[in-house]
Amino acid sequence: MNKWYRKAVVKAVVLIVGVLSGASFLTSLAVGTTLAGTVNPAEIMTLVNQTYEESGDFQTSVANAMSEVFRKFRLEDFFEMDGAYNPEKVIDVMEYYQSSRAEGDNPSGVAYTLGDLVEWGEDFSEGSDDNYSDNEVVVCQKPDGDYYYYYLDEFLALFRSGGLVMEFNDEYMSQELYLQELENGAYTSSGAVGGMKIHGQDGSTWYTDCWNYGKSLREDYVPQGAENLLQVVNSSAALNGKLTTVYEALEMTLAAISTDFASYQSGWDYLEEGNTNLTYLYINTDTKKVESNKSEYNSYEEAEQYLKEMKSGDNVKYMFVYPQLKDFETNMNVSASGEWEAVKSQETGRKSGIIFAAAIDTSYPIQDQFYEGKINYDQNIPFLRYSIISLAVGALLFLVSAVWLAFAAGKRPEDEELHLAAFDRWKTEIAAAVVILLWGVVTWIAIGGGYVAGSWQEVSTAVSYYTELYGGVPQFYSALFTNGLGLADITSVFMYGVFTFLCFFWGYTSLVRRIKAKSMWKGSLLCAVISFGRRVMEAWSVTARAGVILLAFLFILWLAILAHTGATVILALAASIAAAWFVLSSAMAKSRIRKGIEEIASGNLEHRIELNGLRGADKELAEKVNDIGSGLNRAVDEAMRNERLKTDLITNVSHDIKTPLTSIINYVDILKRSNIADEKIRGYLDILEAKAQRLKTLTEDVVEASKVSSGNITLEYMDMDLRELIQQTEGELAEKFAARRLTVVLNMPEEPAVIHVDGRRMWRVLENIFGNAAKYAMPGTRVYADLTLNDSQVMFSLKNVSEQQLNFSADELTERFIRGDISRSTEGSGLGLSIAKSLTTMQGGEFELYLDGDLFRVNIRFPRRPGAQRAKSEEAEEAQ
């Protein structure tokens, strides 16, 4: 079966589809959830089918506009009196800090005029570190536990004038030293100097402790009714010991008033009639007054008519908030109780008996934030729909690709074996760490550095939509209301997705192959550690000594690190020297043993490892290696004696067989020359002659094979042209080829193929090769004999199609007595190819057999003799 799905090209295509679909899925998910402002699928599907006026963005926009209206009311109430800015208004800082209210009185004593706070707030927001002073305020504790604050200069002046005197229990501490260090910033907490007392001129104890307050707020303005802030705190029982709270309240007030005054000054032109599609109506049922951004809505008596007008028409969205929740009225998809509570919470400093109405003309005649939201929303909704479709398609293709690659991982069309990549052989934990670390580093660089979705950071959290048109006031909407998503952002996220899913499939396919190979655990680092520990425990008799030495060394080393004394350092140095000696001596012993093993393995069986200097297990191992060498030497001697005995036996038996066999052949020849009329008897003689010749050939082959295997053969080298020898061999065996209807096709080069061999032995090689083809080639086929040359080699190849099925390997055919004819019905001895290979190798050549189905091929290679070739070519030219 053609398993095309396993092909490398198909898997590459599936991988590309998987990576791109995964990146598309990730990009679509990011775009969809960002545009929708939620990851809830139900909410996203609802949003897709909503109009802008039904969306949460529109509701948020209306709520924010209403909040701005109330902020306008609040700031006007705070900064104005009788419709104009009032810088003389008194602001109690503690009251404002606690309730954000300013009634114009001074109950806490920490109060400033509004003008002073506005100017101070502007300086405070620009001053940064200049707003604070170090070492300017001193805190003193009275015997009753109350506190009193001094400015440092004031505190030091009291001691210089003698108004205060210090007393210490510590005889080494003096007033001058204490004041000097206090002036330099010391003593920043209570109890810094024990047993101190500060007395007045009358000897009474004023304070039992004094210390430096630290950072104090720089006072640029004077509070109402006092010379400075410390005077207010010291004179108020409620503020005693609460200077830190006063500073915090003042800092918060300055920051808030500075921001609010900037908003107040910028005005609310964007809420005025003609600048917005919002119409608001504020009806005060207590004062019988109305406030609106529509000029004709100015009569309290016609307020009901105004409300009817505001909600009339098809292109209007409205919300009416009454003093009681039961009267709440709207045609928007909002929570009545939520909006009612929100409006009530905006009524800071105003009466609760009001009616607030807001209406938005949804035909959007004015291009305000509602209009811009409508345009952007309608443009982005199709992208949200496309992202959902792309999300589904990407997820489906990704899953199909992942399943496909899981089935095809490690498989190829041509076999059922599991093929592992080099990465699959890494330890499981290391491979996982490499993939995750690579992905994590690139992710950190890409996202942390702003290379991926650089302008997406604000949009992605569905947060900010700023516009200078509306005075820089921050509004909060989903991304559907904004136009923050650009092509560059989407492209960068897609490319990041490509990288992410490349890493995913890299690790995923490797994991699948490991699971298929059952190597995920066996190839893990943890398994290796456990296995190593098990082997250590199993070989404890061998590893105990090294383990004890290692533990002792580590103990001494850590003892030196933790104790860090001279004695432990010297002990650690001695342990390090001992450990170094142990490791180096063991390494040298292992090297000596390894060298001895290599010598014995290379054939030097007489080599013995020197035992001097070896101890323990190393010495025992070296002795056993020496014993192995001696044993091998004895075994080799015994084998050589046996081989010589077998060779002598074969030679003697063959010689004894050849004498009577020669007589048999001669007498058969004599009988055949006699005039024997009986055809049956003549047939018997022919069979007898053929079998005798076969027995003679077999005897000669056995003797030849025995000589070759024992090395008892003498080679007489000469330079000869292999072309001539091949042609001669083919000619002498022509009758055998013709008898089996075999056609020999010779392909010879024109230039000489000179090799340096024994001519008689080389003839035997070629005779055996050609004879093998004549015996076993399929009748009626061609036998190809190809001789090729290059600068360094002569290569001969003989190819034929076998008559018998070849159910064994090429190496088996060169073994002794192995024949291609399983039934042994032919005249072969099974020694021909074995003798040919041995003789080729002895003469410095290479002999190879190649089987492909029924195709049989012999390859022979010999070094080429270039000098002899040139000489022979020159002789041939001279002869011509």
Coordinates of N, CA and C in Angstrom, one line a residue, residues 684-775:
Y684 N 27.4 -45.4 -19.3 CA 28.0 -45.6 -17.9 C 29.3 -45.0 -17.8
L685 N 30.2 -45.2 -18.9 CA 31.5 -44.6 -18.8 C 31.5 -43.1 -18.8
D686 N 30.6 -42.5 -19.6 CA 30.5 -41.0 -19.6 C 30.1 -40.5 -18.3
I687 N 29.2 -41.1 -17.6 CA 28.8 -40.7 -16.3 C 29.9 -40.9 -15.3
L688 N 30.6 -42.0 -15.4 CA 31.8 -42.3 -14.5 C 32.9 -41.2 -14.7
E689 N 33.1 -40.8 -16.0 CA 34.1 -39.8 -16.3 C 33.7 -38.5 -15.7
A690 N 32.4 -38.1 -15.9 CA 32.0 -36.8 -15.4 C 32.1 -36.7 -13.9
K691 N 31.7 -37.8 -13.2 CA 31.7 -37.8 -11.7 C 33.1 -37.8 -11.2
A692 N 34.0 -38.5 -11.9 CA 35.4 -38.5 -11.5 C 36.0 -37.1 -11.7
Q693 N 35.7 -36.4 -12.8 CA 36.2 -35.1 -13.0 C 35.7 -34.1 -11.9
R694 N 34.4 -34.3 -11.6 CA 33.8 -33.5 -10.5 C 34.5 -33.7 -9.2
L695 N 34.8 -35.0 -8.9 CA 35.5 -35.3 -7.7 C 36.9 -34.7 -7.7
K696 N 37.6 -34.7 -8.8 CA 38.9 -34.1 -8.9 C 38.8 -32.6 -8.7
T697 N 37.8 -32.0 -9.3 CA 37.7 -30.5 -9.1 C 37.4 -30.2 -7.7
L698 N 36.5 -31.0 -7.0 CA 36.2 -30.7 -5.6 C 37.5 -30.9 -4.8
T699 N 38.3 -31.9 -5.1 CA 39.5 -32.2 -4.3 C 40.4 -31.0 -4.4
E700 N 40.6 -30.5 -5.7 CA 41.5 -29.4 -5.9 C 41.0 -28.1 -5.2
D701 N 39.7 -27.9 -5.2 CA 39.1 -26.7 -4.5 C 39.3 -26.8 -3.0
V702 N 39.1 -28.0 -2.5 CA 39.3 -28.2 -1.0 C 40.7 -27.9 -0.6
V703 N 41.7 -28.4 -1.4 CA 43.1 -28.1 -1.1 C 43.4 -26.6 -1.2
E704 N 42.9 -26.0 -2.3 CA 43.1 -24.6 -2.5 C 42.5 -23.8 -1.4
A705 N 41.3 -24.1 -1.0 CA 40.6 -23.3 0.1 C 41.4 -23.5 1.4
S706 N 41.9 -24.7 1.6 CA 42.7 -24.9 2.9 C 44.0 -24.1 2.9
K707 N 44.6 -24.0 1.7 CA 45.9 -23.3 1.7 C 45.6 -21.8 1.9
V708 N 44.5 -21.3 1.2 CA 44.2 -19.9 1.4 C 43.8 -19.5 2.8
S709 N 43.0 -20.3 3.5 CA 42.6 -20.0 4.8 C 43.7 -20.1 5.8
S710 N 44.7 -21.0 5.6 CA 45.8 -21.1 6.5 C 46.9 -20.2 6.1
G711 N 46.8 -19.5 5.0 CA 47.9 -18.6 4.6 C 49.1 -19.3 4.0
N712 N 49.0 -20.6 3.8 CA 50.1 -21.4 3.3 C 50.1 -21.4 1.8
I713 N 50.3 -20.2 1.3 CA 50.3 -20.0 -0.2 C 51.3 -18.9 -0.5
T714 N 52.0 -19.1 -1.7 CA 53.0 -18.1 -2.1 C 52.5 -17.4 -3.3
L715 N 52.6 -16.0 -3.3 CA 52.1 -15.2 -4.4 C 53.3 -14.7 -5.2
E716 N 53.2 -14.7 -6.5 CA 54.2 -14.2 -7.4 C 53.6 -13.0 -8.1
Y717 N 53.9 -11.8 -7.7 CA 53.3 -10.6 -8.2 C 53.9 -10.2 -9.5
M718 N 53.1 -9.6 -10.4 CA 53.6 -9.1 -11.7 C 52.5 -8.1 -12.2
D719 N 52.9 -7.2 -13.1 CA 52.0 -6.3 -13.7 C 51.3 -7.0 -14.9
M720 N 50.0 -6.9 -14.9 CA 49.3 -7.6 -16.0 C 48.1 -6.8 -16.4
D721 N 47.6 -6.9 -17.6 CA 46.5 -6.2 -18.1 C 45.2 -7.0 -17.8
L722 N 44.3 -6.5 -17.0 CA 43.2 -7.3 -16.6 C 42.2 -7.5 -17.8
R723 N 42.3 -6.6 -18.8 CA 41.4 -6.8 -20.0 C 41.7 -8.2 -20.7
E724 N 43.0 -8.4 -20.8 CA 43.4 -9.6 -21.5 C 43.0 -10.9 -20.7
L725 N 43.2 -10.8 -19.4 CA 42.8 -12.0 -18.6 C 41.3 -12.2 -18.6
I726 N 40.5 -11.2 -18.6 CA 39.1 -11.3 -18.7 C 38.7 -12.0 -20.0
Q727 N 39.2 -11.4 -21.1 CA 38.9 -12.0 -22.4 C 39.3 -13.4 -22.6
Q728 N 40.5 -13.8 -22.0 CA 40.9 -15.2 -22.1 C 40.0 -16.1 -21.3
T729 N 39.6 -15.6 -20.1 CA 38.7 -16.5 -19.3 C 37.4 -16.7 -19.9
E730 N 36.9 -15.6 -20.5 CA 35.6 -15.7 -21.2 C 35.7 -16.6 -22.4
G731 N 36.8 -16.6 -23.1 CA 37.0 -17.5 -24.2 C 37.0 -19.0 -23.8
E732 N 37.7 -19.3 -22.7 CA 37.9 -20.7 -22.3 C 36.6 -21.2 -21.8
L733 N 35.7 -20.4 -21.3 CA 34.4 -20.9 -20.7 C 33.3 -20.7 -21.7
A734 N 33.6 -20.3 -23.0 CA 32.6 -20.0 -23.9 C 31.7 -21.2 -24.2
E735 N 32.3 -22.5 -24.2 CA 31.4 -23.6 -24.4 C 30.4 -23.8 -23.3
K736 N 30.8 -23.6 -22.1 CA 29.9 -23.7 -20.9 C 28.7 -22.7 -21.0
F737 N 29.1 -21.5 -21.4 CA 28.0 -20.4 -21.6 C 27.1 -20.8 -22.8
A738 N 27.7 -21.3 -23.8 CA 26.9 -21.7 -25.0 C 26.0 -22.9 -24.7
A739 N 26.5 -23.8 -23.8 CA 25.6 -25.0 -23.5 C 24.4 -24.5 -22.7
R740 N 24.5 -23.4 -22.0 CA 23.3 -22.9 -21.2 C 22.6 -21.7 -21.9
R741 N 23.0 -21.5 -23.2 CA 22.4 -20.4 -24.0 C 22.6 -19.1 -23.3
L742 N 23.7 -18.8 -22.8 CA 24.0 -17.6 -22.1 C 24.9 -16.7 -23.0
T743 N 24.6 -15.4 -23.1 CA 25.3 -14.5 -24.0 C 26.1 -13.6 -23.0
V744 N 27.4 -13.6 -23.2 CA 28.3 -12.8 -22.4 C 28.5 -11.4 -23.1
V745 N 28.2 -10.3 -22.5 CA 28.4 -9.0 -23.0 C 29.6 -8.3 -22.3
L746 N 30.7 -8.2 -23.1 CA 31.9 -7.6 -22.5 C 32.0 -6.1 -22.8
N747 N 32.2 -5.3 -21.8 CA 32.4 -3.8 -22.0 C 33.8 -3.5 -21.4
M748 N 34.7 -3.3 -22.4 CA 36.1 -3.1 -22.0 C 36.6 -1.7 -22.4
P749 N 37.4 -1.0 -21.6 CA 38.0 0.3 -22.0 C 39.1 0.1 -23.0
E750 N 39.4 1.1 -23.8 CA 40.4 1.1 -24.8 C 41.8 1.1 -24.2
E751 N 42.0 1.8 -23.1 CA 43.3 1.9 -22.5 C 43.6 0.7 -21.6
P752 N 44.8 0.3 -21.4 CA 45.1 -0.9 -20.6 C 44.7 -0.7 -19.1
A753 N 44.3 -1.8 -18.5 CA 43.9 -1.8 -17.1 C 44.9 -2.6 -16.3
V754 N 46.1 -2.0 -16.0 CA 47.2 -2.7 -15.5 C 47.1 -2.8 -13.9
I755 N 47.2 -4.0 -13.4 CA 47.2 -4.2 -11.9 C 48.4 -5.1 -11.6
H756 N 48.8 -5.0 -10.3 CA 49.9 -5.8 -9.8 C 49.4 -7.0 -9.0
V757 N 49.4 -8.2 -9.6 CA 48.8 -9.3 -8.9 C 49.6 -10.6 -9.3
D758 N 49.2 -11.7 -8.7 CA 49.7 -13.0 -9.1 C 48.8 -13.5 -10.3
G759 N 49.4 -13.7 -11.5 CA 48.6 -14.0 -12.6 C 47.9 -15.3 -12.5
R760 N 48.5 -16.3 -11.9 CA 47.8 -17.6 -11.8 C 46.7 -17.6 -10.8
R761 N 46.9 -16.8 -9.7 CA 45.8 -16.7 -8.7 C 44.7 -15.8 -9.3
M762 N 45.0 -14.8 -10.0 CA 44.0 -13.9 -10.6 C 43.2 -14.7 -11.6
W763 N 43.8 -15.6 -12.4 CA 43.1 -16.4 -13.3 C 42.1 -17.3 -12.6
R764 N 42.5 -17.8 -11.4 CA 41.6 -18.6 -10.6 C 40.4 -17.8 -10.1
V765 N 40.6 -16.6 -9.8 CA 39.5 -15.7 -9.3 C 38.5 -15.5 -10.4
L766 N 39.0 -15.1 -11.6 CA 38.1 -14.9 -12.7 C 37.4 -16.2 -13.2
E767 N 38.2 -17.3 -13.2 CA 37.6 -18.6 -13.6 C 36.4 -18.9 -12.6
N768 N 36.6 -18.7 -11.3 CA 35.6 -19.0 -10.4 C 34.3 -18.1 -10.6
I769 N 34.6 -16.8 -10.9 CA 33.5 -15.9 -11.0 C 32.7 -16.2 -12.3
F770 N 33.4 -16.4 -13.4 CA 32.7 -16.7 -14.7 C 32.1 -18.1 -14.6
G771 N 32.8 -19.1 -14.0 CA 32.2 -20.4 -13.8 C 31.0 -20.4 -13.0
N772 N 30.9 -19.5 -11.9 CA 29.7 -19.4 -11.1 C 28.5 -18.9 -12.0
A773 N 28.8 -17.9 -12.8 CA 27.7 -17.4 -13.7 C 27.3 -18.5 -14.7
A774 N 28.2 -19.3 -15.2 CA 27.9 -20.3 -16.2 C 27.0 -21.4 -15.5
K775 N 27.2 -21.7 -14.2 CA 26.5 -22.7 -13.5 C 25.1 -22.2 -13.1

